[in-house]
Amino acid sequence: MSGQPSGCGFLMSVVVHGDSVLNEQEKELSQRLQRLYPAVNETETPLPRSWSPKDKFSYIGLSQNNLRVHYKGHGKTPKDAASVRATHPIPAACGVYYFEVKIISKGRDGFMGIGLSAQGVNMNRLPGWDKHSYGYHGDDGHSFCSSGTGQPYGPTFTTGDVIGCCVNLINNTCFYTKNGHSLGIAFTDLPPNLYPTVGLQTPGEVVDANFGQHPFVFDIEDYMREWRTKIQAQIDRFPLGEREGEWQSMIQKMVASYLVHHSYCSTAEAFARSTDQAVHEELASIKNRQSEWGGGRDLGGQTPTCCSVSAEIQKLVLSGRMGEAIETTQQLYPHLLERNPDLLFMLKVRQFIEMVNGTDSEVRCLGGRSPKSQDSYPSSPRPFSSPAHKASGSQPHLAGVDSSCCNGVTSNKSHGSSPHSHKPCPLGAGPAPQASDVSLNGSCSQPPPSSDVDMEVEPFTNGVTDSSPNGFLNGSKHAGEPDADMEVEAAPSRRQLCGGSQAAVERMIHFGRELQSMSEQLRRECGKSSTNKKMLKDAFSLLAYSDPWSSPVGYQLDPLQREPVCSTLNSAILETHNLPKQPPLAQAMGQAAQCLAIMARTGSGSCAFASVDHYLH
């Protein structure tokens, strides 16, 4: 009896290990397919990953995750032939598609066929014998194109050989490879929506398929690079005629407006000067409309502009200081979030996530201090997309939402009873942190006053605030910082919930309750929203794991997830100035992406190598 539990434990460990291996293999497959076919949207057009247990003749047996095929019929006449199709047809967006089949055993006669077929083609036949069916056969090396009569094509193949099939969806041709060497074009004028297909006919025949589960024997990526170069050369040769100067000027204006949209005002002005453009209309408009938004806020002695204020708010969002970003937005644009309750809810959910991360000032001011790895913001190009956020209904206010103490903002100026003077923490903030709750190095973290935030942020601060324990900002050490802090960098502490402070954890939990109440109020006033429901559920799911960063929902803590939030808020701010939510460059990029999607749906394989990103790089 004593051996039974250990036996069960062994079996369980084998099962768990097997599952982890399968998950790792599936992850590797997905990564390889994504690299080979980046233009394919598998939600709409899934890629073939295995043979179909439903789309085969009865003499075909499948095993090893439906990748191994063996023959189990009589094999006496051609009427005993049997084939199997893959789970999905080849998407046109692949541009070039490739799979390989390894001959494990040629069986009695080696009557094997490898190729393609359309949905509905008889599976009681070898590929190539019927209309819309194409195959390369191992016993004689012939190619069969929708006919029972073959044509001489290549060498025979047998046990140990690896046969590849490449479908070019740009010129609708197909060629085969044997052991990594191309055999030349086999078929032309192929129809769309063909399935990888393999057929067997005599006992003992066994083959394995590779749809990307393992590296291919043939260098298909080199062939893809060749076709990508051809497509890009076609784009380069597109005739612009006498209008080339007009196009160049238009593109320059689009780039300038993109820079203005994302608050790179100084860069936009420098770009305009370098390209001999007049100051962009939107930039001039923004700088001339200072009186249209209120506040009289002192921004480090600078005259506030929409561009500079937007840069300040973006800097706060991208560094994870969501509480300060919300407060600054409410002070400078009093009615913006009030008229956009869904937007406010999204910002609050992001603030909760940053609390878990330990980067929001509401938890930092309570003694929690996160390691640099928790709140660093990687340098990355701004995405072209600027998602709009629909909103309706009235504003469900939260108590204490304007409070600044919990946002870690303390004023270094005497404003008296000014509307922007800072108030104590709101209800639920809890008592001041005890000695045990101070930050990891024994001192309470005090973020800088928001009036000290740099206005013209050309690169952002990578998420490291002026109060970072390592004394660095954008990789440069502050003057006067003690060298002892360098030791903190050498051995970063383990990531901890809310930066490691118990008081911060309690504040985060209370904030979560406020967020739940806000969600319920929003649902009552504006109706159900599946987007808001999922957003809140995903955020709360972080607390179900001892290490949220490595959990299935840990992607939310990635600093890159701040970018869509930042873009949505920026679009709303620009809309208050009657400026477009998206700059023309983003709209053009979106239109190009939609055109490529339409090309994919209509079977134009060149869309795979015509993406703007690939072309620019």
Coordinates of C-alpha atoms in Angstrom, one line a residue:
M1 CA 0.0 0.0 0.0
S2 CA 2.9 2.3 0.8
G3 CA 4.0 2.1 -2.9
Q4 CA 0.7 3.1 -4.3
P5 CA 0.9 6.9 -3.5
S6 CA 4.4 7.1 -4.9
G7 CA 3.2 5.3 -8.0
C8 CA 0.3 7.7 -8.4
G9 CA 2.6 10.6 -7.8
F10 CA 5.0 9.3 -10.5
L11 CA 2.1 9.0 -13.0
M12 CA 0.9 12.5 -12.1
S13 CA 4.4 13.9 -12.6
V14 CA 4.7 12.2 -16.0
V15 CA 1.3 13.7 -17.1
V16 CA 2.3 17.2 -15.9
H17 CA 5.7 16.9 -17.6
G18 CA 4.0 15.7 -20.8
D19 CA 1.6 18.6 -20.7
S20 CA 4.4 21.1 -20.2
V21 CA 6.3 19.6 -23.1
L22 CA 3.3 19.8 -25.4
N23 CA 2.7 23.4 -24.4
E24 CA 6.3 24.3 -25.1
Q25 CA 6.1 22.6 -28.5
E26 CA 2.8 24.5 -29.3
K27 CA 4.4 27.8 -28.3
E28 CA 7.5 27.0 -30.5
L29 CA 5.1 26.2 -33.5
S30 CA 3.2 29.4 -33.0
Q31 CA 6.4 31.5 -32.9
R32 CA 7.7 29.8 -36.1
L33 CA 4.5 30.2 -38.0
Q34 CA 4.2 33.9 -36.9
R35 CA 7.7 34.5 -38.2
L36 CA 7.1 32.7 -41.5
Y37 CA 3.6 34.1 -42.1
P38 CA 3.3 37.5 -40.3
A39 CA 0.5 38.7 -42.5
V40 CA -1.8 35.9 -41.7
N41 CA -4.6 36.6 -39.2
E42 CA -5.3 33.1 -37.7
T43 CA -8.5 34.3 -36.1
E44 CA -10.0 34.7 -39.6
T45 CA -7.8 32.2 -41.6
P46 CA -6.1 29.6 -39.4
L47 CA -3.0 27.9 -40.7
P48 CA -2.7 24.1 -41.3
R49 CA -1.1 22.6 -38.2
S50 CA -2.0 18.9 -38.5
W51 CA -4.0 16.4 -40.5
S52 CA -7.7 16.3 -40.1
P53 CA -9.2 13.2 -38.4
K54 CA -12.5 14.1 -40.0
D55 CA -11.4 14.8 -43.6
K56 CA -9.8 11.4 -44.5
F57 CA -10.6 8.0 -46.0
S58 CA -11.1 5.1 -43.6
Y59 CA -7.9 3.3 -44.6
I60 CA -5.9 6.2 -43.2
G61 CA -4.7 6.0 -39.5
L62 CA -3.4 9.1 -37.6
S63 CA -1.2 9.3 -34.5
Q64 CA 1.4 11.5 -32.8
N65 CA -0.9 14.6 -32.6
N66 CA -2.3 13.8 -36.0
L67 CA 1.1 14.4 -37.7
R68 CA 1.9 10.8 -38.5
V69 CA -0.1 9.0 -41.2
H70 CA -0.1 5.2 -41.7
Y71 CA -1.9 3.0 -44.2
K72 CA -4.3 0.4 -42.8
G73 CA -6.1 -0.9 -45.9
H74 CA -5.7 -4.0 -48.1
G75 CA -3.6 -2.3 -50.8
K76 CA -4.5 -4.7 -53.6
T77 CA -5.7 -2.2 -56.3
P78 CA -5.9 1.6 -56.9
K79 CA -9.4 1.4 -55.4
D80 CA -7.6 0.9 -52.1
A81 CA -5.9 4.3 -52.2
A82 CA -6.5 6.6 -49.3
S83 CA -5.7 10.3 -48.6
V84 CA -6.1 12.8 -45.8
R85 CA -6.3 16.6 -45.9
A86 CA -4.9 19.1 -43.4
T87 CA -7.2 20.8 -40.9
H88 CA -7.3 24.1 -42.9
P89 CA -6.7 25.5 -46.4
I90 CA -3.6 27.5 -47.1
P91 CA -4.4 31.3 -46.5
A92 CA -3.5 33.6 -49.4
A93 CA -1.9 36.0 -46.9
C94 CA 1.0 33.5 -46.5
G95 CA 2.3 34.7 -49.9
V96 CA 4.5 31.6 -49.9
Y97 CA 3.5 28.5 -48.0
Y98 CA 5.6 25.4 -47.3
F99 CA 5.3 22.1 -45.6
E100 CA 7.4 18.9 -45.5
V101 CA 6.7 15.2 -45.3
K102 CA 9.3 12.6 -44.1
I103 CA 9.0 9.1 -45.4
I104 CA 9.2 6.9 -42.3
S105 CA 8.6 3.7 -44.3
K106 CA 7.8 3.2 -48.0
G107 CA 5.9 0.0 -47.1
R108 CA 5.3 -2.7 -49.6
D109 CA 5.3 -0.7 -52.9
G110 CA 5.9 3.0 -52.0
F111 CA 2.7 4.1 -53.8
M112 CA 2.7 7.5 -52.0
G113 CA 1.5 10.9 -53.1
I114 CA 2.2 14.3 -51.6
G115 CA 0.5 17.5 -52.7
L116 CA -2.7 19.6 -52.6
S117 CA -6.4 19.3 -53.0
A118 CA -9.5 21.4 -52.8
Q119 CA -12.3 20.8 -50.3
G120 CA -14.6 18.0 -51.5
V121 CA -12.1 16.1 -53.6
N122 CA -12.5 12.3 -53.2
M123 CA -10.2 11.0 -50.5
N124 CA -10.4 7.4 -51.8
R125 CA -7.8 8.5 -54.4
L126 CA -4.1 9.6 -54.4
P127 CA -3.6 13.3 -54.7
G128 CA -3.4 14.5 -58.3
W129 CA -5.8 12.0 -59.8
D130 CA -9.0 14.1 -59.7
K131 CA -9.9 17.7 -60.7
H132 CA -8.5 20.3 -58.3
S133 CA -6.1 17.8 -57.0
Y134 CA -2.3 17.9 -57.4
G135 CA 0.4 15.4 -56.4
Y136 CA 4.0 14.2 -56.7
H137 CA 4.2 10.4 -56.4
G138 CA 7.1 8.4 -54.9
D139 CA 7.0 5.2 -56.9
D140 CA 7.7 6.8 -60.3
G141 CA 8.6 10.4 -59.6
H142 CA 5.7 11.7 -61.8
S143 CA 3.6 14.8 -61.1
F144 CA -0.2 14.4 -61.4
C145 CA -2.3 17.5 -62.2
S146 CA -6.0 16.8 -62.0
S147 CA -5.5 13.7 -64.1
G148 CA -4.9 10.0 -63.7
T149 CA -2.0 10.3 -66.2
G150 CA 1.2 11.6 -64.8
Q151 CA 4.1 13.6 -66.3
P152 CA 7.8 13.0 -65.6
Y153 CA 8.9 15.5 -63.0
G154 CA 11.5 14.4 -60.4
P155 CA 13.3 11.5 -58.8
T156 CA 11.5 8.7 -56.9
F157 CA 11.5 8.9 -53.1
T158 CA 11.6 6.3 -50.5
T159 CA 12.3 5.6 -46.7
G160 CA 14.3 8.4 -45.1
D161 CA 13.7 11.0 -47.8
V162 CA 12.1 14.4 -46.9
I163 CA 9.8 15.8 -49.5
G164 CA 8.7 19.5 -49.3
C165 CA 5.8 21.2 -51.1
C166 CA 5.9 24.9 -51.7
V167 CA 2.9 26.9 -52.8
N168 CA 3.5 30.3 -54.3
L169 CA 0.3 32.3 -53.8
I170 CA 1.7 35.3 -55.7
N171 CA 2.1 33.6 -59.1
N172 CA -0.1 30.5 -58.2
T173 CA 2.6 27.9 -58.8
C174 CA 3.9 25.0 -56.8
F175 CA 7.3 23.3 -56.6
Y176 CA 8.7 20.4 -54.6
T177 CA 11.9 19.8 -52.8
K178 CA 13.8 16.6 -52.0
N179 CA 16.1 16.5 -49.0
G180 CA 16.5 20.3 -49.1
H181 CA 16.9 20.8 -52.9
S182 CA 14.4 22.3 -55.2
L183 CA 13.0 20.2 -58.0
G184 CA 11.6 23.1 -60.0
I185 CA 8.0 24.1 -60.9
A186 CA 5.6 21.3 -60.9
F187 CA 2.2 23.0 -61.3
T188 CA 1.0 26.4 -62.5
D189 CA -2.4 28.3 -62.5
L190 CA -3.4 26.8 -59.1
P191 CA -6.8 27.7 -57.7
P192 CA -7.1 29.3 -54.2
N193 CA -8.0 27.6 -51.0
L194 CA -6.0 24.3 -51.4
Y195 CA -5.3 22.0 -48.5
P196 CA -2.0 20.1 -47.9
T197 CA -2.8 16.5 -48.8
V198 CA -1.0 13.1 -48.5
G199 CA -2.1 9.8 -50.0
L200 CA -1.0 6.2 -49.4
Q201 CA -1.9 2.9 -51.1
T202 CA 0.0 -0.2 -49.8
P203 CA 0.5 -1.7 -46.4
G204 CA 3.4 -0.5 -44.2
E205 CA 3.5 3.0 -45.6
V206 CA 4.1 5.6 -42.9
V207 CA 4.9 9.3 -43.2
D208 CA 5.4 12.2 -40.8
A209 CA 4.3 15.8 -41.6
N210 CA 6.1 19.0 -40.5
F211 CA 3.8 22.1 -40.8
G212 CA 6.3 24.2 -38.8
Q213 CA 6.7 22.0 -35.7
H214 CA 10.4 21.7 -36.5
P215 CA 12.9 23.7 -38.7
F216 CA 12.5 22.8 -42.3
V217 CA 15.2 20.9 -44.3
F218 CA 14.8 23.3 -47.2
D219 CA 15.7 27.0 -46.7
I220 CA 12.2 28.4 -47.3
E221 CA 13.0 31.7 -45.6
D222 CA 15.6 32.5 -48.2
Y223 CA 13.0 31.9 -51.0
M224 CA 10.6 34.2 -49.1
R225 CA 13.3 36.9 -48.9
E226 CA 13.7 36.7 -52.7
W227 CA 10.0 37.3 -53.3
R228 CA 9.8 40.0 -50.7
T229 CA 12.6 41.8 -52.6
K230 CA 10.6 41.3 -55.9
I231 CA 7.4 42.8 -54.4
Q232 CA 9.2 45.8 -52.9
A233 CA 10.9 46.4 -56.3
Q234 CA 7.4 46.5 -57.9
I235 CA 6.4 49.1 -55.3
D236 CA 9.5 51.2 -56.0
R237 CA 8.8 51.1 -59.7
F238 CA 5.2 52.4 -59.2
P239 CA 5.0 55.5 -61.5
L240 CA 4.5 58.8 -59.7
G241 CA 5.0 60.9 -62.8
E242 CA 5.2 64.7 -62.5
R243 CA 3.4 64.6 -59.1
E244 CA 6.4 63.3 -57.2
G245 CA 7.1 66.7 -55.6
E246 CA 3.4 66.9 -54.5
W247 CA 3.6 63.5 -52.9
Q248 CA 6.8 64.3 -51.1
S249 CA 5.4 67.6 -49.7
M250 CA 2.2 65.8 -48.6
I251 CA 4.2 63.1 -46.8
Q252 CA 6.3 65.7 -45.0
K253 CA 3.1 67.4 -43.8
M254 CA 1.8 64.1 -42.6
V255 CA 5.0 63.4 -40.6
A256 CA 4.8 66.9 -39.1
S257 CA 1.2 66.5 -38.0
Y258 CA 2.0 63.1 -36.5
L259 CA 4.8 64.6 -34.4
V260 CA 2.4 67.4 -33.2
H261 CA -0.3 64.8 -32.4
H262 CA 2.0 63.0 -30.1
S263 CA 3.2 66.2 -28.5
Y264 CA 6.7 66.3 -30.1
C265 CA 6.3 70.0 -30.7
S266 CA 9.9 71.0 -30.8
T267 CA 10.7 68.1 -33.1
A268 CA 7.8 69.1 -35.3
E269 CA 9.1 72.7 -35.6
A270 CA 12.7 71.4 -36.3
F271 CA 11.3 69.0 -38.9
A272 CA 9.3 71.8 -40.5
R273 CA 12.5 74.0 -40.7
S274 CA 14.6 71.2 -42.1
T275 CA 12.1 70.5 -44.9
D276 CA 11.5 74.2 -45.6
Q277 CA 7.8 74.0 -44.6
A278 CA 5.8 76.7 -43.0
V279 CA 4.9 76.1 -39.3
H280 CA 2.2 73.4 -39.4
E281 CA -1.3 74.8 -39.1
E282 CA -2.2 72.4 -36.2
L283 CA 0.9 73.4 -34.3
A284 CA 0.2 77.1 -34.7
S285 CA -3.4 76.5 -33.7
I286 CA -2.4 74.6 -30.6
K287 CA 0.0 77.3 -29.5
N288 CA -2.5 80.1 -30.1
R289 CA -5.3 78.5 -28.1
Q290 CA -3.8 78.7 -24.7
S291 CA -6.8 80.6 -23.3
E292 CA -9.3 77.9 -24.3
W293 CA -8.4 75.6 -21.4
G294 CA -8.2 76.8 -17.9
G295 CA -6.2 76.2 -14.8
G296 CA -3.5 78.9 -14.9
R297 CA -1.2 76.0 -13.8
D298 CA 2.4 76.9 -13.3
L299 CA 4.4 74.4 -15.4
G300 CA 8.0 75.1 -14.2
G301 CA 7.9 78.8 -15.3
Q302 CA 6.8 77.9 -18.9
T303 CA 3.8 79.1 -20.6
P304 CA 1.4 76.2 -20.9
T305 CA 0.4 74.9 -24.3
C306 CA -1.8 72.0 -25.3
C307 CA 1.3 70.3 -26.7
S308 CA 3.4 70.7 -23.5
V309 CA 0.5 69.7 -21.2
S310 CA -0.2 66.6 -23.4
A311 CA 3.5 65.7 -23.1
E312 CA 3.3 66.1 -19.3
I313 CA 0.3 63.8 -19.1
Q314 CA 1.8 61.3 -21.5
K315 CA 5.0 61.2 -19.4
L316 CA 3.0 60.4 -16.3
V317 CA 1.0 57.6 -18.0
L318 CA 4.1 56.0 -19.6
S319 CA 5.9 56.0 -16.3
G320 CA 3.0 54.3 -14.6
R321 CA 2.0 57.3 -12.4
M322 CA -1.7 56.9 -13.4
G323 CA -3.1 58.7 -10.3
E324 CA -1.1 61.8 -11.1
A325 CA -2.1 61.6 -14.8
I326 CA -5.8 61.4 -13.9
E327 CA -5.5 64.3 -11.5
T328 CA -3.6 66.5 -14.0
T329 CA -6.1 65.7 -16.7
Q330 CA -9.0 66.6 -14.3
Q331 CA -7.3 69.9 -13.3
L332 CA -6.5 71.0 -16.9
Y333 CA -9.5 69.6 -18.7
P334 CA -12.2 69.7 -16.0
H335 CA -15.0 68.3 -18.1
L336 CA -13.1 65.8 -20.3
L337 CA -13.3 62.7 -18.0
E338 CA -16.7 63.8 -16.7
R339 CA -18.1 63.5 -20.3
N340 CA -16.2 60.3 -20.9
P341 CA -17.0 57.9 -18.1
D342 CA -15.7 54.9 -20.1
L343 CA -12.4 56.6 -20.5
L344 CA -12.2 57.5 -16.8
F345 CA -12.9 53.8 -16.0
M346 CA -10.2 52.6 -18.3
L347 CA -7.7 55.0 -16.6
K348 CA -8.8 53.8 -13.2
V349 CA -8.4 50.2 -14.1
R350 CA -4.9 51.0 -15.4
Q351 CA -4.2 52.8 -12.1
F352 CA -5.2 49.6 -10.2
I353 CA -2.7 47.6 -12.4
E354 CA 0.0 50.1 -11.7
M355 CA -0.7 49.8 -8.0
V356 CA -0.2 46.0 -8.2
N357 CA 3.0 46.8 -10.1
G358 CA 4.1 49.2 -7.4
T359 CA 4.6 52.1 -9.7
D360 CA 1.5 54.3 -9.1
S361 CA 2.2 57.1 -6.7
E362 CA -0.7 56.2 -4.5
V363 CA 1.2 53.1 -3.3
R364 CA 4.7 54.6 -3.6
C365 CA 3.8 57.4 -1.1
L366 CA 2.8 54.7 1.4
G367 CA 6.3 53.3 1.6
G368 CA 6.3 50.8 -1.2
R369 CA 9.1 51.0 -3.6
S370 CA 9.3 48.8 -6.7
P371 CA 12.6 47.5 -8.1
K372 CA 13.7 49.2 -11.3
S373 CA 12.6 46.2 -13.3
Q374 CA 9.0 46.8 -12.2
D375 CA 8.6 50.3 -13.3
S376 CA 11.1 50.8 -16.1
Y377 CA 9.6 51.8 -19.4
P378 CA 11.5 50.3 -22.4
S379 CA 12.4 52.6 -25.2
S380 CA 10.2 51.8 -28.1
P381 CA 8.8 53.7 -31.1
R382 CA 5.4 55.2 -30.7
P383 CA 2.8 53.0 -32.6
F384 CA 0.9 54.7 -35.4
S385 CA -2.5 53.6 -34.1
S386 CA -4.4 56.0 -31.9
P387 CA -7.4 54.1 -30.8
A388 CA -10.6 56.1 -30.2
H389 CA -12.6 55.4 -27.1
K390 CA -16.4 55.7 -27.2
A391 CA -18.2 57.2 -24.3
S392 CA -21.7 58.1 -23.3
G393 CA -23.7 59.1 -20.3
S394 CA -22.7 61.0 -17.2
Q395 CA -19.7 60.8 -14.9
P396 CA -19.8 58.5 -11.9
H397 CA -17.6 60.3 -9.4
L398 CA -15.4 58.5 -6.9
A399 CA -14.8 60.0 -3.5
G400 CA -11.3 61.5 -3.2
V401 CA -10.5 61.3 -6.8
D402 CA -8.9 64.7 -6.9
S403 CA -6.7 64.0 -3.9
S404 CA -3.0 64.6 -4.5
C405 CA -1.4 63.2 -1.4
C406 CA -2.2 59.6 -2.4
N407 CA -0.9 60.4 -5.9
G408 CA 2.4 61.3 -4.2
V409 CA 2.3 64.9 -5.3
T410 CA 3.5 67.5 -2.8
S411 CA 3.7 71.1 -3.7
N412 CA 6.9 73.1 -3.4
K413 CA 5.0 76.4 -3.7
S414 CA 2.6 78.1 -1.4
H415 CA -0.7 78.2 -3.1
G416 CA -2.8 78.7 0.0
S417 CA -6.4 77.7 -0.7
S418 CA -5.8 77.5 -4.5
P419 CA -8.0 75.0 -6.3
H420 CA -4.8 73.1 -7.1
S421 CA -3.3 73.0 -3.6
H422 CA -2.9 69.5 -2.4
K423 CA -5.2 67.8 0.1
P424 CA -4.9 64.9 2.5
C425 CA -5.4 61.3 1.3
P426 CA -9.0 60.4 0.5
L427 CA -11.1 58.0 2.5
G428 CA -9.8 54.4 2.6
A429 CA -6.2 55.4 2.2
G430 CA -5.6 54.0 5.7
P431 CA -3.2 55.2 8.4
A432 CA 0.2 56.4 7.7
P433 CA 2.7 53.6 7.1
Q434 CA 4.3 52.2 10.2
A435 CA 8.1 51.7 10.5
S436 CA 7.7 48.2 9.1
D437 CA 5.9 49.6 6.0
V438 CA 8.6 52.0 4.8
S439 CA 10.3 51.4 1.5
L440 CA 12.8 48.6 1.0
N441 CA 15.8 50.8 1.8
G442 CA 14.2 52.2 4.9
S443 CA 13.0 55.5 3.7
C444 CA 9.6 56.6 2.4
S445 CA 9.6 57.2 -1.4
Q446 CA 8.5 60.7 -2.2
P447 CA 7.8 61.3 -5.9
P448 CA 8.6 64.7 -7.3
P449 CA 6.0 67.5 -7.6
S450 CA 4.1 67.4 -10.8
S451 CA 5.1 71.0 -11.5
D452 CA 8.6 69.7 -12.0
V453 CA 7.7 67.4 -14.8
D454 CA 9.6 68.3 -18.0
M455 CA 7.2 69.8 -20.5
E456 CA 9.1 69.0 -23.8
V457 CA 9.7 65.3 -23.6
E458 CA 11.4 64.2 -26.7
P459 CA 12.3 60.9 -25.5
F460 CA 10.2 59.9 -22.5
T461 CA 11.8 59.1 -19.2
N462 CA 11.6 55.4 -19.7
G463 CA 9.3 55.2 -16.7
V464 CA 11.9 56.1 -14.1
T465 CA 10.8 59.0 -12.0
D466 CA 13.0 61.7 -10.4
S467 CA 12.6 59.8 -7.1
S468 CA 13.9 56.5 -8.5
P469 CA 15.9 54.8 -5.8
N470 CA 18.8 54.3 -8.2
G471 CA 19.2 58.0 -8.9
F472 CA 19.0 57.6 -12.7
L473 CA 16.8 59.3 -15.2
N474 CA 17.0 58.1 -18.8
G475 CA 20.2 56.4 -18.0
S476 CA 22.0 59.5 -16.7
K477 CA 22.9 59.8 -13.0
H478 CA 21.7 63.0 -11.3
A479 CA 24.4 65.3 -10.0
G480 CA 24.9 65.1 -6.3
E481 CA 23.5 61.6 -6.0
P482 CA 25.6 59.3 -3.7
D483 CA 27.5 56.6 -5.3
A484 CA 26.2 54.1 -2.7
D485 CA 23.0 53.8 -4.7
M486 CA 25.0 52.1 -7.4
E487 CA 24.9 49.0 -5.2
V488 CA 21.1 48.8 -5.5
E489 CA 21.4 48.4 -9.3
A490 CA 23.9 45.5 -8.9
A491 CA 21.4 43.3 -7.2
P492 CA 17.8 44.3 -8.0
S493 CA 15.3 43.1 -5.4
R494 CA 12.6 40.6 -6.2
R495 CA 9.4 42.0 -7.6
Q496 CA 6.8 42.4 -4.8
L497 CA 3.1 43.2 -4.8
C498 CA 2.6 47.0 -4.5
G499 CA 6.3 47.4 -4.0
G500 CA 6.4 45.4 -0.8
S501 CA 4.5 47.6 1.6
Q502 CA 1.6 46.3 3.6
A503 CA 0.0 49.7 3.8
A504 CA 0.2 49.9 0.0
V505 CA -1.5 46.5 -0.4
E506 CA -4.3 47.6 1.9
R507 CA -4.7 50.8 -0.2
M508 CA -4.7 48.8 -3.4
I509 CA -7.5 46.5 -2.0
H510 CA -9.6 49.5 -1.0
F511 CA -9.1 51.0 -4.4
G512 CA -10.2 47.8 -6.0
R513 CA -13.5 48.0 -4.0
E514 CA -14.0 51.6 -5.2
L515 CA -13.3 50.4 -8.7
Q516 CA -15.9 47.6 -8.4
S517 CA -18.5 50.2 -7.1
M518 CA -17.6 52.5 -10.0
S519 CA -18.1 49.6 -12.5
E520 CA -21.6 48.8 -11.0
Q521 CA -22.6 52.5 -11.1
L522 CA -21.3 52.8 -14.7
R523 CA -23.4 49.7 -15.7
R524 CA -26.5 51.2 -14.1
E525 CA -26.1 54.6 -15.8
C526 CA -24.7 53.6 -19.2
G527 CA -25.7 50.0 -19.7
K528 CA -23.6 46.8 -19.8
S529 CA -20.2 46.9 -21.4
S530 CA -18.4 43.6 -22.2
T531 CA -15.2 45.6 -22.7
N532 CA -15.3 47.2 -19.3
K533 CA -16.3 43.9 -17.7
K534 CA -13.4 42.0 -19.2
M535 CA -11.0 44.9 -18.4
L536 CA -11.9 44.8 -14.7
K537 CA -11.9 41.0 -14.6
D538 CA -8.4 40.7 -16.1
A539 CA -7.1 43.4 -13.7
F540 CA -8.5 41.7 -10.6
S541 CA -7.2 38.3 -11.9
L542 CA -3.7 39.6 -11.1
L543 CA -4.4 39.0 -7.4
A544 CA -5.1 35.3 -7.9
Y545 CA -1.4 34.6 -8.4
S546 CA 1.5 34.7 -5.9
D547 CA 3.7 36.1 -8.8
P548 CA 1.4 38.2 -11.0
W549 CA 4.3 39.1 -13.4
S550 CA 4.8 35.5 -14.5
S551 CA 1.0 34.6 -14.5
P552 CA -1.1 34.1 -17.6
V553 CA -2.5 37.6 -17.1
G554 CA 0.9 39.1 -16.3
Y555 CA 1.1 40.8 -19.7
Q556 CA -1.0 43.6 -18.2
L557 CA 2.0 44.6 -16.0
D558 CA 4.2 45.0 -19.1
P559 CA 5.0 48.8 -19.4
L560 CA 4.2 48.5 -23.1
Q561 CA 0.6 48.1 -22.1
R562 CA 0.6 51.7 -21.1
E563 CA 0.9 52.9 -24.7
P564 CA -2.7 52.2 -25.8
V565 CA -4.0 53.9 -22.7
C566 CA -1.7 56.9 -23.4
S567 CA -2.9 57.0 -27.0
T568 CA -6.6 56.9 -26.1
L569 CA -6.2 59.7 -23.5
N570 CA -4.2 61.8 -25.9
S571 CA -6.8 61.4 -28.6
A572 CA -9.5 62.6 -26.2
I573 CA -7.5 65.6 -25.2
L574 CA -6.9 66.6 -28.9
E575 CA -10.6 66.2 -29.6
T576 CA -11.3 68.9 -27.0
H577 CA -9.3 71.3 -29.3
N578 CA -11.3 70.2 -32.4
L579 CA -8.3 68.3 -33.7
P580 CA -8.6 64.8 -35.2
K581 CA -8.4 61.8 -32.9
Q582 CA -5.9 60.3 -35.3
P583 CA -3.2 62.1 -37.3
P584 CA -3.4 61.7 -41.1
L585 CA -0.3 59.4 -41.1
A586 CA -2.0 57.0 -38.7
Q587 CA -5.1 57.0 -40.9
A588 CA -3.0 56.3 -44.0
M589 CA -1.3 53.4 -42.2
G590 CA -4.7 52.0 -41.1
Q591 CA -6.0 52.3 -44.6
A592 CA -3.0 50.5 -46.0
A593 CA -3.5 47.7 -43.4
Q594 CA -7.2 47.4 -44.5
C595 CA -6.2 47.3 -48.1
L596 CA -3.8 44.4 -47.4
A597 CA -6.6 42.6 -45.5
I598 CA -8.9 42.9 -48.5
M599 CA -6.1 41.6 -50.7
A600 CA -5.7 38.6 -48.5
R601 CA -9.5 37.9 -48.5
T602 CA -9.6 38.1 -52.3
G603 CA -6.6 35.7 -52.7
S604 CA -3.9 38.1 -53.7
G605 CA -0.8 36.6 -52.2
S606 CA 1.5 39.6 -52.7
C607 CA -0.1 41.2 -49.7
A608 CA 2.2 39.0 -47.6
F609 CA 5.2 41.0 -48.7
A610 CA 3.6 44.5 -49.1
S611 CA 3.2 45.6 -45.5
V612 CA 4.3 49.1 -44.8
D613 CA 6.4 48.0 -41.8
H614 CA 8.4 45.5 -43.9
Y615 CA 8.8 48.0 -46.7
L616 CA 10.1 50.8 -44.4
H617 CA 12.6 48.4 -42.7

